[in-house]
Tab-separated table of C-alpha atoms in Angstrom:
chain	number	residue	atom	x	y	z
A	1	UNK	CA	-77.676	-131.019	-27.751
A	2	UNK	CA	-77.721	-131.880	-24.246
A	3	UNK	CA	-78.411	-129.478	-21.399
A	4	UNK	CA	-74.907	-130.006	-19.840
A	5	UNK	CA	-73.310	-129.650	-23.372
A	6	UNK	CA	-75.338	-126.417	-23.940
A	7	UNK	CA	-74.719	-124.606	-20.371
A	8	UNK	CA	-70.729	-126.063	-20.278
A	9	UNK	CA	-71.379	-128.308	-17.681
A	10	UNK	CA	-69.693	-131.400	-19.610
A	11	UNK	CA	-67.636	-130.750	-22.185
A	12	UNK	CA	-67.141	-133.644	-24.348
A	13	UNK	CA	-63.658	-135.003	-24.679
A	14	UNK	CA	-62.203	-136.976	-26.938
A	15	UNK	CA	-60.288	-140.597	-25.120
A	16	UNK	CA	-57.108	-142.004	-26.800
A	17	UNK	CA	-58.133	-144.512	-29.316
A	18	UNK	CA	-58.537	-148.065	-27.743
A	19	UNK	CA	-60.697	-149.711	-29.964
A	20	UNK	CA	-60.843	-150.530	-33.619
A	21	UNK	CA	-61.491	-154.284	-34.351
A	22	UNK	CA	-63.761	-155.224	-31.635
A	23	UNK	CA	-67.547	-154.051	-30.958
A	24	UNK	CA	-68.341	-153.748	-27.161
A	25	UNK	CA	-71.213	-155.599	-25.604
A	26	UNK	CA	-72.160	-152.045	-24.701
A	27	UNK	CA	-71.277	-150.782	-28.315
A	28	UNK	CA	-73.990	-152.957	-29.499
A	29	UNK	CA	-76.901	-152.096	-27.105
A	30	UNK	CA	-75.982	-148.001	-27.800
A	31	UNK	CA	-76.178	-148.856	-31.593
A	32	UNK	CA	-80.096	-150.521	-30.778
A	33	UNK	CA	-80.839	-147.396	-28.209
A	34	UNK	CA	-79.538	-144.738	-30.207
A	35	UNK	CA	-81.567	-146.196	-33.182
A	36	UNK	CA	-84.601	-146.290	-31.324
A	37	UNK	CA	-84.394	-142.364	-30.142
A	38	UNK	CA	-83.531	-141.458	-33.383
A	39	UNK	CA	-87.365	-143.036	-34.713
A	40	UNK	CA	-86.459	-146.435	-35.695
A	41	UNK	CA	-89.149	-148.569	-34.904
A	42	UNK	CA	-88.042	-152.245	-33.492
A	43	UNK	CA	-89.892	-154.040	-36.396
A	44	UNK	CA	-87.612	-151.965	-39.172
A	45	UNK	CA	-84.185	-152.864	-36.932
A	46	UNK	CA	-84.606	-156.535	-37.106
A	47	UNK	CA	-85.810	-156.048	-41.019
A	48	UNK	CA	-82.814	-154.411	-41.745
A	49	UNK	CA	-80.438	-156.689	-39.641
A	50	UNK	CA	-82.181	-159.574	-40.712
A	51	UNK	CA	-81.989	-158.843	-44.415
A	52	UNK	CA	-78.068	-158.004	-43.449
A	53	UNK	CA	-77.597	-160.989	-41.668
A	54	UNK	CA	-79.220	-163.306	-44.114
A	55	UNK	CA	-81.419	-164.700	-41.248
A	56	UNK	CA	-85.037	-165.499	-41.122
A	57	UNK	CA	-87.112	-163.236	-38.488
A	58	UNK	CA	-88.693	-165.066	-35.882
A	59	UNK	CA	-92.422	-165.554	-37.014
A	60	UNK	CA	-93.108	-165.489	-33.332
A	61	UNK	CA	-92.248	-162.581	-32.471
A	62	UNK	CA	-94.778	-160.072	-33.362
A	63	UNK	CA	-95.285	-157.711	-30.084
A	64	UNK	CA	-92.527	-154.677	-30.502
A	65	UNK	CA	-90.692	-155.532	-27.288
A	66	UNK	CA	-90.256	-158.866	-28.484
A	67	UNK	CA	-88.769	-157.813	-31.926
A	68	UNK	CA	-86.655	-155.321	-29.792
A	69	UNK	CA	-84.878	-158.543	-28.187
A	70	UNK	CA	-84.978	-160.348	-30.615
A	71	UNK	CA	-82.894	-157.515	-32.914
A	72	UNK	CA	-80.390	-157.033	-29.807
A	73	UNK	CA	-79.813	-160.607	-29.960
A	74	UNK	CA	-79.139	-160.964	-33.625
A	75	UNK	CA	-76.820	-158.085	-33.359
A	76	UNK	CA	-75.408	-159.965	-29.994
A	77	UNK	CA	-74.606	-162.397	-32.257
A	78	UNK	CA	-72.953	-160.556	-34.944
A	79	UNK	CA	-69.384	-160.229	-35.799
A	80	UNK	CA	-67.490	-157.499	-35.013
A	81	UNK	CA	-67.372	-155.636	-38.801
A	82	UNK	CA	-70.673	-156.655	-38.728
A	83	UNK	CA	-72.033	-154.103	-36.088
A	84	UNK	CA	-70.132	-151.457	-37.699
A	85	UNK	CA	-72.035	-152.233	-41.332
A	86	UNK	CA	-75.405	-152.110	-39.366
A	87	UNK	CA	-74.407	-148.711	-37.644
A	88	UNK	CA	-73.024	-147.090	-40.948
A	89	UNK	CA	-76.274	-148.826	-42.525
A	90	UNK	CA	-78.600	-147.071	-39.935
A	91	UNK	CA	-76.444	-143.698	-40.588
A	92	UNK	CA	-77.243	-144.069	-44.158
A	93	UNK	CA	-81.171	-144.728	-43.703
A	94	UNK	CA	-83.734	-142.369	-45.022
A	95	UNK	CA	-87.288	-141.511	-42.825
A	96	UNK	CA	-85.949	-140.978	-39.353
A	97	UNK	CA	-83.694	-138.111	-37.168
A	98	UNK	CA	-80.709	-139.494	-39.228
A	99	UNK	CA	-78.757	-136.424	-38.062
A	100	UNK	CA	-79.572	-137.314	-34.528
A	101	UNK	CA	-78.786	-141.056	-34.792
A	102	UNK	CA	-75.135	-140.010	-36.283
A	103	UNK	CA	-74.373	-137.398	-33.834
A	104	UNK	CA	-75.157	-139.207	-30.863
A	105	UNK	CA	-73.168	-142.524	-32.166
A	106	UNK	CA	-70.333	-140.501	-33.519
A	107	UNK	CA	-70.164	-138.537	-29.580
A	108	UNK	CA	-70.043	-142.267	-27.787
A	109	UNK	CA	-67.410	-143.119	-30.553
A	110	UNK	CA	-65.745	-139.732	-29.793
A	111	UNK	CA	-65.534	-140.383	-25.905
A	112	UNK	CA	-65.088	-143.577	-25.876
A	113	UNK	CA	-62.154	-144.395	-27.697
A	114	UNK	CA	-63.375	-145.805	-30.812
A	115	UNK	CA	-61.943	-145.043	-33.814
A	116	UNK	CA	-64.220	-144.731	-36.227
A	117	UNK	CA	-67.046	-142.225	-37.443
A	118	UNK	CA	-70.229	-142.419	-39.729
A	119	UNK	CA	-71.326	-139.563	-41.355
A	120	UNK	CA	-74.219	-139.702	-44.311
A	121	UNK	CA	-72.587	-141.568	-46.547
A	122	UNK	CA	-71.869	-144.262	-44.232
């Protein structure tokens, strides 16, 4: 929990559902961010949305800021429904702060008007 959460400095408040069938340009980079807090290493993201994907990796990139891109631009890329598989994929995944990674994706969904939720399960 953040320090403003915590002390009652910024209570988090829910906005009106706006979104539903659409993933943000935004959505997508908080998905990769959130991930990477939560103790997803870059090389595991681009496994994971490469195996999703059906898409090769890029046998060039080897260095983890270049895997990093090269994930954000495969899920760039990536329909809609898509990003939403990958996030409820991620929510699902074993060996990281999985608890983290869902709270923190379900509180942007939760203030930003998105109506949807992961939870363990997906």
């Amino acid at each position: 929990m953040r320090f403003s959460e915590r002390n009652g400095f910024a209570p988090v408040r829910a906005a009106p559902i706006t979104s539903r069938l659409e993933a943000s340009e935004e959505l997508r980079s908080v998905a990769v961010n959130t991930a990477l807090e939560s103790g997803v290493k870059p090389d595991k993201l681009r496994e994971l949305l490469c195996r999703m994907l059906q898409k090769r990796p890029d046998p060039n990139n080897w260095s983890a800021g270049n895997v990093e891109t090269e994930a954000r631009g495969l899920l760039d890329d990536a329909q809609w429904y898509e990003v939403y598989d990958f996030i409820e994929l991620l929510a699902s995944l074993r060996g990281y702060h999985q608890e983290s990674f869902q709270r923190d994706i379900n509180r942007y969904f939760f203030v930003n008007g998105i109506g949807w939720s992961v939870d363990s399960s997906g």
